[in-house]
CSV table of C-alpha atoms and ligand atoms in Angstrom, one decimal:
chain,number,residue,atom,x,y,z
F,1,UNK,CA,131.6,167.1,9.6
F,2,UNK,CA,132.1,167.6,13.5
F,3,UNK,CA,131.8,164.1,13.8
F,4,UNK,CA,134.8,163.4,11.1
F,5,UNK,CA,137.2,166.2,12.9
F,6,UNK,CA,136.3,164.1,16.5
F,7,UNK,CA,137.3,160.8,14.9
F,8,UNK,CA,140.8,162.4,13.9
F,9,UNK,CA,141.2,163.6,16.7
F,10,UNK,CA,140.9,160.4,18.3
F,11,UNK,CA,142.9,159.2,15.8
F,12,UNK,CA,145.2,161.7,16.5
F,13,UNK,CA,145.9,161.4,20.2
F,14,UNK,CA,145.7,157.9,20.8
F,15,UNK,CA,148.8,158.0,18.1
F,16,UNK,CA,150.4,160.1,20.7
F,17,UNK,CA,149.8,158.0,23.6
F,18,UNK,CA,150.8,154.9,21.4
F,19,UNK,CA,154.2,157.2,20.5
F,20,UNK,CA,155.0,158.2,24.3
F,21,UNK,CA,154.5,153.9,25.5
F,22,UNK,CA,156.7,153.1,23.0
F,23,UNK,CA,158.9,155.0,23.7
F,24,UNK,CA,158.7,154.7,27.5
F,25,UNK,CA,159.6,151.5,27.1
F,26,UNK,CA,162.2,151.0,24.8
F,27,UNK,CA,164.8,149.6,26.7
F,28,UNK,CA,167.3,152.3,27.1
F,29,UNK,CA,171.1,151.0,26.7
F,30,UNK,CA,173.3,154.7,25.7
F,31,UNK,CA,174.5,156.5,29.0
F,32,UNK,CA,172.9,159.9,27.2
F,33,UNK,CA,169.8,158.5,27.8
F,34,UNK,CA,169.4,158.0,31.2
F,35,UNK,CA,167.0,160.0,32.8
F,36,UNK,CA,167.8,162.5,35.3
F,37,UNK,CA,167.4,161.3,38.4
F,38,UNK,CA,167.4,161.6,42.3
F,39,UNK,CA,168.5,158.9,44.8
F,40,UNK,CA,166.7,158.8,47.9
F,41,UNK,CA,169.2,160.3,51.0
F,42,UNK,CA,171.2,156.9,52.7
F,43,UNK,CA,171.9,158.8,55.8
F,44,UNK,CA,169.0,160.5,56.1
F,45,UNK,CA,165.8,159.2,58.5
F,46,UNK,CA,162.2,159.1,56.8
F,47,UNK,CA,161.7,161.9,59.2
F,48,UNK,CA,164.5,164.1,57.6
F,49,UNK,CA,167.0,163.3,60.6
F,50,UNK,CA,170.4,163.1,59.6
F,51,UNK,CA,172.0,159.6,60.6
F,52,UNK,CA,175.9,160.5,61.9
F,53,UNK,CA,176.8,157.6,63.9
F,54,UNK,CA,176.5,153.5,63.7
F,55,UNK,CA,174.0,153.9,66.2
F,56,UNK,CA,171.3,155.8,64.7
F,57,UNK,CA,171.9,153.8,61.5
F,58,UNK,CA,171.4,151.0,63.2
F,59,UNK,CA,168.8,152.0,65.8
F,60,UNK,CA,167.0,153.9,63.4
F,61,UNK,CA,167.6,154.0,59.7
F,62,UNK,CA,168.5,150.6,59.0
F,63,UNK,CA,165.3,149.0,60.6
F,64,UNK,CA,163.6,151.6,58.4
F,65,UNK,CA,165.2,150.6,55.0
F,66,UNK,CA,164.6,147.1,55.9
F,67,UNK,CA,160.7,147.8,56.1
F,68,UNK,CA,160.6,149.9,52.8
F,69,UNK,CA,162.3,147.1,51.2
F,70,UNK,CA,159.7,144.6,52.6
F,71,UNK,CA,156.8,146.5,51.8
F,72,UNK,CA,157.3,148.1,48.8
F,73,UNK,CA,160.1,145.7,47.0
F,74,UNK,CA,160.9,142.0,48.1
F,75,UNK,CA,157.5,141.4,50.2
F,76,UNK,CA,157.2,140.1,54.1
F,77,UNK,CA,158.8,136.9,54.1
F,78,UNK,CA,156.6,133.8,55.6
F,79,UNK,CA,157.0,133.8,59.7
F,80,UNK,CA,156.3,131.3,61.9
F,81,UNK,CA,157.9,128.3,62.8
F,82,UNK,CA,158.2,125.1,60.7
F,83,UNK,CA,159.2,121.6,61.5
F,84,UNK,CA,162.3,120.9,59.9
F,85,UNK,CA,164.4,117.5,60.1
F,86,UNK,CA,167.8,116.5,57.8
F,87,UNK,CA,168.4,113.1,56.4
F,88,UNK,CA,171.6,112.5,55.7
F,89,UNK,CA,171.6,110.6,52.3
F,90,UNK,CA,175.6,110.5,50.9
F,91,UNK,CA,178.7,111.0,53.3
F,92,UNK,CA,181.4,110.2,50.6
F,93,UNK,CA,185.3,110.9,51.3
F,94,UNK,CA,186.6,110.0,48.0
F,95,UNK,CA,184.9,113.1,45.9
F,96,UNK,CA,186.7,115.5,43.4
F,97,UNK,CA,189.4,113.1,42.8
F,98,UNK,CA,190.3,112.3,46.9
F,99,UNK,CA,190.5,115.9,48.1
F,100,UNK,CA,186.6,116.4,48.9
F,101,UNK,CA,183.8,114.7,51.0
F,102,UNK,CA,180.6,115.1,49.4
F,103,UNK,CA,177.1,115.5,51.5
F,104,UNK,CA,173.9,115.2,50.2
F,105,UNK,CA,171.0,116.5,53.0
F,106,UNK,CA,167.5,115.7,52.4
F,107,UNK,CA,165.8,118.9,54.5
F,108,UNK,CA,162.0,118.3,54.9
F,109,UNK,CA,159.7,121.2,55.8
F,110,UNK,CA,156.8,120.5,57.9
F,111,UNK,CA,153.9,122.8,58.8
F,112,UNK,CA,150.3,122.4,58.8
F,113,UNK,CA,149.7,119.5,57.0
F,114,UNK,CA,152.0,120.1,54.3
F,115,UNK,CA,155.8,119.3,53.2
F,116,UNK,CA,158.5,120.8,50.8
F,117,UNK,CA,161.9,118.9,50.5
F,118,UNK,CA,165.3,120.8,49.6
F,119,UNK,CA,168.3,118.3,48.4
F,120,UNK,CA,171.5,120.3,50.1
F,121,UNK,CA,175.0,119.1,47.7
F,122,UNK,CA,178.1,119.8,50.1
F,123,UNK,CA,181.4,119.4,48.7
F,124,UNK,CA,183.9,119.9,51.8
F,125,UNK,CA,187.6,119.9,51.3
F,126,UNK,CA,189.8,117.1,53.1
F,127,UNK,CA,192.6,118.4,53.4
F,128,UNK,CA,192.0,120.9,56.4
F,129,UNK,CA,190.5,119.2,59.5
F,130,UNK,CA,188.7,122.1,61.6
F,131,UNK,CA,185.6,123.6,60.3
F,132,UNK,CA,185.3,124.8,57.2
F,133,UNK,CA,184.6,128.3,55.7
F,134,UNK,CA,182.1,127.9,52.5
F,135,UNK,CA,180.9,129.1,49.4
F,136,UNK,CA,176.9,128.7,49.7
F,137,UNK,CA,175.1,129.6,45.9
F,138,UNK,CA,171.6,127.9,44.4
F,139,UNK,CA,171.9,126.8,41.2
F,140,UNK,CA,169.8,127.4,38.5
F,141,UNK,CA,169.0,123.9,36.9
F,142,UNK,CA,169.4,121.0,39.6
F,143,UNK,CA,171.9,120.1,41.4
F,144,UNK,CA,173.4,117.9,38.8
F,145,UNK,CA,174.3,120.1,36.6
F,146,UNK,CA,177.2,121.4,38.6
F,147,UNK,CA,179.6,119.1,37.7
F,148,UNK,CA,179.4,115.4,35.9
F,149,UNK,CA,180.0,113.2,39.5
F,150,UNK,CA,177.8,110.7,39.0
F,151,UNK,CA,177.0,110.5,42.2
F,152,UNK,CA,175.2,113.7,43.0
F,153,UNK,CA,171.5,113.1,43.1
F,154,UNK,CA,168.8,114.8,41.0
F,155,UNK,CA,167.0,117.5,41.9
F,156,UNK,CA,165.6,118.2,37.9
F,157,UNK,CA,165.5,116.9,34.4
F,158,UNK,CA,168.4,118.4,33.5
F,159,UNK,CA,171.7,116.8,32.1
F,160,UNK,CA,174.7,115.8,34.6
F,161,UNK,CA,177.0,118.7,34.2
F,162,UNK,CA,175.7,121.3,31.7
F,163,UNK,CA,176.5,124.1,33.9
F,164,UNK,CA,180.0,122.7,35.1
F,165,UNK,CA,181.6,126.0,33.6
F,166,UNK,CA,179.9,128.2,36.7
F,167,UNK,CA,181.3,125.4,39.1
F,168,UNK,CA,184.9,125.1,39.3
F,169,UNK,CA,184.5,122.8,42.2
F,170,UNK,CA,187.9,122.1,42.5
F,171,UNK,CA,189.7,125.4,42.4
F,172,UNK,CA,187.4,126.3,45.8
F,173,UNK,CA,188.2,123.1,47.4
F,174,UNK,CA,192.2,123.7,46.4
F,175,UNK,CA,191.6,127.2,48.1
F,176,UNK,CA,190.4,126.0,50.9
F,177,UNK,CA,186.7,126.7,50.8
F,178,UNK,CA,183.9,123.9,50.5
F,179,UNK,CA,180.9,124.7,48.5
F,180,UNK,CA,177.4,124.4,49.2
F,181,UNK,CA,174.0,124.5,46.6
F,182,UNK,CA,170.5,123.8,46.4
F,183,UNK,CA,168.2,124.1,43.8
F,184,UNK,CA,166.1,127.4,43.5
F,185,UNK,CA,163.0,125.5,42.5
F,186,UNK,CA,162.9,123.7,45.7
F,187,UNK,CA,161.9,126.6,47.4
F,188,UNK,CA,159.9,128.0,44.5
F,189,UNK,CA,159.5,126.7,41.5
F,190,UNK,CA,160.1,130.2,38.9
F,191,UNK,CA,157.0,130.2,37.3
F,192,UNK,CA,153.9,132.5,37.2
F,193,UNK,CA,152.3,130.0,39.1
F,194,UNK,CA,154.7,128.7,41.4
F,195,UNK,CA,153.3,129.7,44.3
F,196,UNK,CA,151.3,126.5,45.5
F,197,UNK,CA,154.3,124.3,44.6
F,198,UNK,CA,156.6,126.0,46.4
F,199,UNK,CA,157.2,126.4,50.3
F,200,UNK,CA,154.7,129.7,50.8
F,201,UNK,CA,152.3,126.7,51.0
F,202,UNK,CA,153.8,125.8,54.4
F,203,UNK,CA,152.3,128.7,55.4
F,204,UNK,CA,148.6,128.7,53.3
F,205,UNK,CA,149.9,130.6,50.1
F,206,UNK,CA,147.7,128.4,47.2
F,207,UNK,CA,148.5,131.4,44.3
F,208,UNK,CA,148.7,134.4,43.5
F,209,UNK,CA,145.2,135.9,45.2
F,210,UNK,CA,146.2,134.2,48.6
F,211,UNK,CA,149.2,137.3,48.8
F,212,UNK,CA,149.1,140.6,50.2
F,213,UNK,CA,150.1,143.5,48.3
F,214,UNK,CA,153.1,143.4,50.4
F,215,UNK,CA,153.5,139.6,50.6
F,216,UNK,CA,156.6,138.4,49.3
F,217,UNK,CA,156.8,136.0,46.7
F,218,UNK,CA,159.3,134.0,44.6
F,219,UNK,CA,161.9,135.8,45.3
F,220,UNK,CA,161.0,136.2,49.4
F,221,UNK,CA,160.9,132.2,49.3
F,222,UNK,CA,164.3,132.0,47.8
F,223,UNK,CA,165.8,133.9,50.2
F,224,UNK,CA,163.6,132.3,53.2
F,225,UNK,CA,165.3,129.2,51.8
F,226,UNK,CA,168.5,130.5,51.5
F,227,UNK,CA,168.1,131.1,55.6
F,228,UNK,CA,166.7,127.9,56.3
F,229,UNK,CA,170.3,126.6,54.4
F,230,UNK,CA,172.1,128.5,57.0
F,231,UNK,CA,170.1,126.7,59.6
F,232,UNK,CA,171.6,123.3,58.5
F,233,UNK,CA,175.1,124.9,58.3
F,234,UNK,CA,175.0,126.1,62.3
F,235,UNK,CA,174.7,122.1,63.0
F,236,UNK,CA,177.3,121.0,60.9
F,237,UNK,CA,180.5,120.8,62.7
F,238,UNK,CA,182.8,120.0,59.8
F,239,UNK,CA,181.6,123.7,58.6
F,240,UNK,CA,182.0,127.0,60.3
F,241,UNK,CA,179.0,128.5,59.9
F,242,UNK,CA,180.7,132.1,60.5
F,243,UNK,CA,182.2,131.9,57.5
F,244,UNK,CA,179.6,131.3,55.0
F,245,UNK,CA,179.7,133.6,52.0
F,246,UNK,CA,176.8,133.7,49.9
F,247,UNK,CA,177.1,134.2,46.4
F,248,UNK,CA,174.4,134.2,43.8
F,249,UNK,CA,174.0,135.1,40.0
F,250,UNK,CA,171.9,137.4,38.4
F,251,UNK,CA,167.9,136.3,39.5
F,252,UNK,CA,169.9,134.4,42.7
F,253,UNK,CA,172.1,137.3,42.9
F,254,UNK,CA,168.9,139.3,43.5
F,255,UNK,CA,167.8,136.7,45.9
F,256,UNK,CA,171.1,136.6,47.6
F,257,UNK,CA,171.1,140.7,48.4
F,258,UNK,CA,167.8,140.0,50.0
F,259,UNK,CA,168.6,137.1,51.9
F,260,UNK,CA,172.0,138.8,53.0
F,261,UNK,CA,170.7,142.2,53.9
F,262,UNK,CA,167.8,140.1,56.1
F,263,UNK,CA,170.5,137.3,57.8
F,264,UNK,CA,173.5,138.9,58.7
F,265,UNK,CA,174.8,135.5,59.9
F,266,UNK,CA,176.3,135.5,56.3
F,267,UNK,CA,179.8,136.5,56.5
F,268,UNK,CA,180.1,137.9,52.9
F,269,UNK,CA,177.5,138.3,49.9
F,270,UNK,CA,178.5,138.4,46.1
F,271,UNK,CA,176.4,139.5,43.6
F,272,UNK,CA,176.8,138.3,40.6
F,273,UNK,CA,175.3,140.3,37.3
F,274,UNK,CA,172.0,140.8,39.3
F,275,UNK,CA,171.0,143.4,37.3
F,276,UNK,CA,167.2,145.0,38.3
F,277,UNK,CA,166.1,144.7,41.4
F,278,UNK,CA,169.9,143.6,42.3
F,279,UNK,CA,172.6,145.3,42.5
F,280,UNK,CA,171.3,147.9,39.6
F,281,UNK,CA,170.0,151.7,40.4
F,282,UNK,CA,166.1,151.6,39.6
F,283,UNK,CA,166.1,155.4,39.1
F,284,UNK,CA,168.5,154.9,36.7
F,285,UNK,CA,166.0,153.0,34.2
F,286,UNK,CA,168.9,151.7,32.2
F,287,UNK,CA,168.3,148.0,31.0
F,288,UNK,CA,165.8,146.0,32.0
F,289,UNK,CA,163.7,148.3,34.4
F,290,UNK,CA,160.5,148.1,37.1
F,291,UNK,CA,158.2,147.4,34.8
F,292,UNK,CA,160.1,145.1,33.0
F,293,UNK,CA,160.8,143.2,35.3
F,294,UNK,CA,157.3,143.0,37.0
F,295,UNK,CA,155.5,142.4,33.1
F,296,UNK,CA,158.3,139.5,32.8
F,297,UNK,CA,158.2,138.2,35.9
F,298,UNK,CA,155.1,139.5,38.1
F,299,UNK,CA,155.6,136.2,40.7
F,300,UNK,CA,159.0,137.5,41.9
F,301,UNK,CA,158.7,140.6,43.6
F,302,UNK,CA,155.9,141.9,45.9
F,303,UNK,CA,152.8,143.5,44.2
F,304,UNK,CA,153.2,147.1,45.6
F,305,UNK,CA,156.4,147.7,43.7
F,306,UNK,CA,154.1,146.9,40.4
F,307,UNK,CA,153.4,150.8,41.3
F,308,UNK,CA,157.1,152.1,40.3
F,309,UNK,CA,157.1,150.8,36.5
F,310,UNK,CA,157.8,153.7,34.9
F,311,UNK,CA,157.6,155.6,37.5
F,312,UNK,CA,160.7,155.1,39.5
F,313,UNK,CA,160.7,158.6,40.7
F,314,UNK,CA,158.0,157.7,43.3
F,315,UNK,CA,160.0,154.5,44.9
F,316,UNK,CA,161.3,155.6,48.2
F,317,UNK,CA,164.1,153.2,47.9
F,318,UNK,CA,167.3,152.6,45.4
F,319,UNK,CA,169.2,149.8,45.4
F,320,UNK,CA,172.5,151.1,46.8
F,321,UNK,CA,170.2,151.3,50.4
F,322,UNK,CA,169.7,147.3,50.0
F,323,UNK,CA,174.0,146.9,49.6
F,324,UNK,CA,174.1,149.0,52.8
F,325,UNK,CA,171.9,146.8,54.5
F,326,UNK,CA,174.8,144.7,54.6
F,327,UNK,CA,177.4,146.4,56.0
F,328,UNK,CA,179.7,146.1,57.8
F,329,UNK,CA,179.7,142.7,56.6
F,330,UNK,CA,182.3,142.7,53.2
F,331,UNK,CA,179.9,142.3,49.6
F,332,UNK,CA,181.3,142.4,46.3
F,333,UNK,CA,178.9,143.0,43.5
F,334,UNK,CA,180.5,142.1,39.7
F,335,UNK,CA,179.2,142.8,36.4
F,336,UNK,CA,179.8,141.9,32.7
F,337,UNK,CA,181.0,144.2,29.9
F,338,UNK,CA,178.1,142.6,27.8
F,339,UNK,CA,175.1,142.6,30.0
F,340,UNK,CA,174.1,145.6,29.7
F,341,UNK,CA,170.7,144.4,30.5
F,342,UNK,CA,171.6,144.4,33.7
F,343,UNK,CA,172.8,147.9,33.8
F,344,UNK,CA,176.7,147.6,34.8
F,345,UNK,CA,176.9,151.0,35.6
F,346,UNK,CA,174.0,151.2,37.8
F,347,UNK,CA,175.6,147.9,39.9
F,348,UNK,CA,178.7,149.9,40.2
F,349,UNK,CA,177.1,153.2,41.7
F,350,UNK,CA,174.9,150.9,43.9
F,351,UNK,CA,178.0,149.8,45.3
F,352,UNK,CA,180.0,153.3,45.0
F,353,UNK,CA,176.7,154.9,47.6
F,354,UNK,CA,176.6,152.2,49.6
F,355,UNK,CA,180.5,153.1,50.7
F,356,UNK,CA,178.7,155.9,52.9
F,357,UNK,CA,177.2,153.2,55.4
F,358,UNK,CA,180.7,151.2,55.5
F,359,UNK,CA,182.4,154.5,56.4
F,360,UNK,CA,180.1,155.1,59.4
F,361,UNK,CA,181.6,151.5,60.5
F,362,UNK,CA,185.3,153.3,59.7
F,363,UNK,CA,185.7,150.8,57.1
F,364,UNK,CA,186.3,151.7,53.2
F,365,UNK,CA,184.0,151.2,50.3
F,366,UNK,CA,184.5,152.3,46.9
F,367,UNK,CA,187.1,155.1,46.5
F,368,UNK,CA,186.0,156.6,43.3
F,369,UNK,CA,182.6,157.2,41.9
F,370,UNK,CA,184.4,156.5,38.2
F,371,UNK,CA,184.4,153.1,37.1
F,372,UNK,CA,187.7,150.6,37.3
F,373,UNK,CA,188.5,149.5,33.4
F,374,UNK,CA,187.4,145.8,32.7
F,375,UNK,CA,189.1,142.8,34.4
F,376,UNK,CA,190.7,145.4,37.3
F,377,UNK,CA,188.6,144.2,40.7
F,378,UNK,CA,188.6,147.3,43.3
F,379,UNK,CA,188.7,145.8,46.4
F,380,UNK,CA,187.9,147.4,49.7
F,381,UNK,CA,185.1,146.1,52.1
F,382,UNK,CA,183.4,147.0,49.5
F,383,UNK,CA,184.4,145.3,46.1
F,384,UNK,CA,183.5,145.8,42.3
F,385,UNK,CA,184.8,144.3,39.3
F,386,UNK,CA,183.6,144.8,35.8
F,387,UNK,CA,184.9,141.8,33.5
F,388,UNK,CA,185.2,141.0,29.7
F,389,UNK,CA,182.4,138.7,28.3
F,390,UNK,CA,178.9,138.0,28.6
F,391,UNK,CA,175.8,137.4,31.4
F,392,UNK,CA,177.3,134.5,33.1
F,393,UNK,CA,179.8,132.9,36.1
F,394,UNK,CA,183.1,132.3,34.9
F,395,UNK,CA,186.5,131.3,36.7
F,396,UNK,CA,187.6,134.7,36.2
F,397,UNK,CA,184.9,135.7,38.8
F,398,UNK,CA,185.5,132.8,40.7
F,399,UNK,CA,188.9,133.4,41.7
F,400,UNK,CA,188.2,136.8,42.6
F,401,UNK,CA,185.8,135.9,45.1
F,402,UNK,CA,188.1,133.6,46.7
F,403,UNK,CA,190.6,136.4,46.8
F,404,UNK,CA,188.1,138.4,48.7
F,405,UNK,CA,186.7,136.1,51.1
F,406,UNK,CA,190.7,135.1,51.6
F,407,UNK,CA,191.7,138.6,52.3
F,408,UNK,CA,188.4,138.8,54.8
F,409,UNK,CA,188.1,135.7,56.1
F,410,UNK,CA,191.7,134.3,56.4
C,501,GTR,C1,166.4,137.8,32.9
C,501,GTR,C2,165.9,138.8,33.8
C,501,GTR,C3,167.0,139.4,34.7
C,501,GTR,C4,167.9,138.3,35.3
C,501,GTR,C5,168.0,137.1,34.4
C,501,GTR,C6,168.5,135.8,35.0
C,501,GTR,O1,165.5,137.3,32.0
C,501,GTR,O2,165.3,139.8,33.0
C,501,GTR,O3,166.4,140.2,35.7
C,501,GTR,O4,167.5,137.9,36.5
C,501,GTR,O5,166.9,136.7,33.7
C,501,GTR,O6,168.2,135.5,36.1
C,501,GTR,O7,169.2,135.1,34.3
């Protein structure tokens, strides 16, 4: 009899921790469902001291976001130097119809005993004969997917051109701008086990077990890549490597914050529907969330911010601190009506907070804590748009961005 009332017990409450995971982690996509929540102070030093001035931000809370981020987000990037050299493989002056040179770079890594290659795809435009400013982005499926010249080399299996649509390659060169892009799997290759493919191995990373709990991974390489791109610009004098503005969409978006909030030789950052991780409020668990993302895709971030799935409350950072990281430099972060995966809300109150740091500078973010209506960019030093349509790059975004860089780099 006792034995019978123990079993349904059991019965009973593992039914009710089976009820509270579920729910837990259905996705939540209703505003009335987002959890109350807390972000962690912007201007306000671990130590409780409040940051008034550029100089304390700088001298001491910016440093300090920088190392949350590392330890307990993104992961340390590799350090130490590596061997790097640039073969020069197309120099063409009759792309895009006359108006564009293209370059293809062969960059070899070097560094004990081992070598990555990334294929660099420059399209630079003709008609303007000092250095160049430029669009930098990684694509997603090989370089040759960007458009159907079939003369860019392959960097994947992919057909020539299937991603033209997120490429208008002519409407940046008409504007001005020459664009730059690498594959993301030359720097790691976005699996689970990408780790001893990809250019950690420069620096001894075999897998998985060979990284710290606070050792970066996928997406530390992608934006240690994304520097080592901006190396090759600084010695390229058809391009002005002060004007580089780095763009990236959704997973490259993520990578792009990183990189941008680490390098500030980029002139501007986009995001692009980076959702989680991105441009999106953790605490605000809306969409895909920490421990989401981390079951999805545990090679990306660093191990110790495994810790805040489902349990946001305890991360000491939100993602409107990472946007700051980049001022005063001008970032615009976008979003799609449709993706609410990646939380469009939560990328436009990232970018709202993040107007505190860009005050401190005397420059204006965000004016209003209330979101624009869709296809009506806000644009200060900090700009936000919200368009029509799905997860995904269109021209609408594009021209936009050239708008932006224009009215900051012009
Ligand atoms: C999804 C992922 C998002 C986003 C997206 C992408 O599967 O959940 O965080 O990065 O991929 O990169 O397209």
């Amino acid at each position: 009899m006792i034995m019978k009332r123990v079993y349904i017990l059991a019965l009973f409450l593992s039914f009710v921790i089976l009820a509270g995971y579920a729910q837990t982690e259905e996705t939540i996509d209703e505003e009335g469902k987002v959890p109350a929540y807390t972000l962690p102070a912007l201007l306000e030093s671990n130590a409780g001291r409040k940051i008034t001035t550029v100089e304390q931000w700088e001298e001491i809370r910016r440093p300090e976001l920088l190392t949350l981020f590392t330890e307990q987000v993104y992961g340390k990037s590799p350090v130490g130097e590596v061997d790097v050299s640039y073969r020069k493989l197309d120099d063409n002056h009759s792309a895009v119809e006359g108006s564009a040179t293209r370059k293809q770079i062969e960059i070899t890594f070097s560094k004990n005993g081992v070598r990555r290659k990334a294929l660099l795809l420059l399209y630079l435009p003709n008609q303007i004969k000092t250095p160049v400013p430029v669009f930098f982005a990684c694509n997603f499926q090989g370089n040759q997917t960007i458009s159907t010249d079939p003369d860019i080399i392959v960097s994947s299996d992919n057909p020539r051109g299937c991603a033209q649509s997120r490429w208008p390659v002519s409407k940046i060169i008409d504007a001005g701008y020459g664009l730059a892009t690498v594959y993301y799997f030359d720097f790691f290759p976005d699996r689970k086990d990408g780790h001893a493919e990809s250019v950690l191995a420069l620096f001894g990373i075999r897998g998985e077990q060979d990284i710290a709990s606070d050792g970066g991974q996928a997406l530390s390489a992608w934006a240690w890549g994304i520097s080592r791109m901006m190396d090759y610009f600084e010695t390229d004098r058809q391009i002005d490597a002060s004007r580089i503005i780095l763009m990236g969409h959704s997973r490259l978006g993520k990578a792009a914050l990183w990189a941008g909030a680490q390098d500030s030789r980029f002139s501007i950052v986009i995001s692009n529907c980076s959702g989680c991780g991105g441009a999106a409020l953790s605490k605000r668990a809306f969409g895909e969330t920490v421990g989401t993302i981390n079951n999805a895709f545990p090679h990306w971030f660093c191990k110790n911010f495994r810790q805040y799935g489902r349990n946001e409350v305890a991360l000491p950072v939100d993602q409107h601190e990472l946007i700051a990281l980049i001022a005063p430099r001008p970032v615009y972060v976008a979003s799609a009506e449709e993706d609410l995966w990646a939380d469009p809300k939560g990328e436009f109150l990232s970018a709202f907070y993040a107007g505190d740091v860009y005050r401190l500078y005397g420059l204006e973010g965000l004016q209003s804590d209330v979101m624009p209506v869709v296809n009506s960019p806000v644009v200060h030093r900090v700009a936000y748009h919200i368009r029509t349509g799905k997860h995904d790059v269109t021209d609408f975004d594009w021209e936009n961005y050239i708008k932006f860089a224009d009215k900051w780099l012009k």
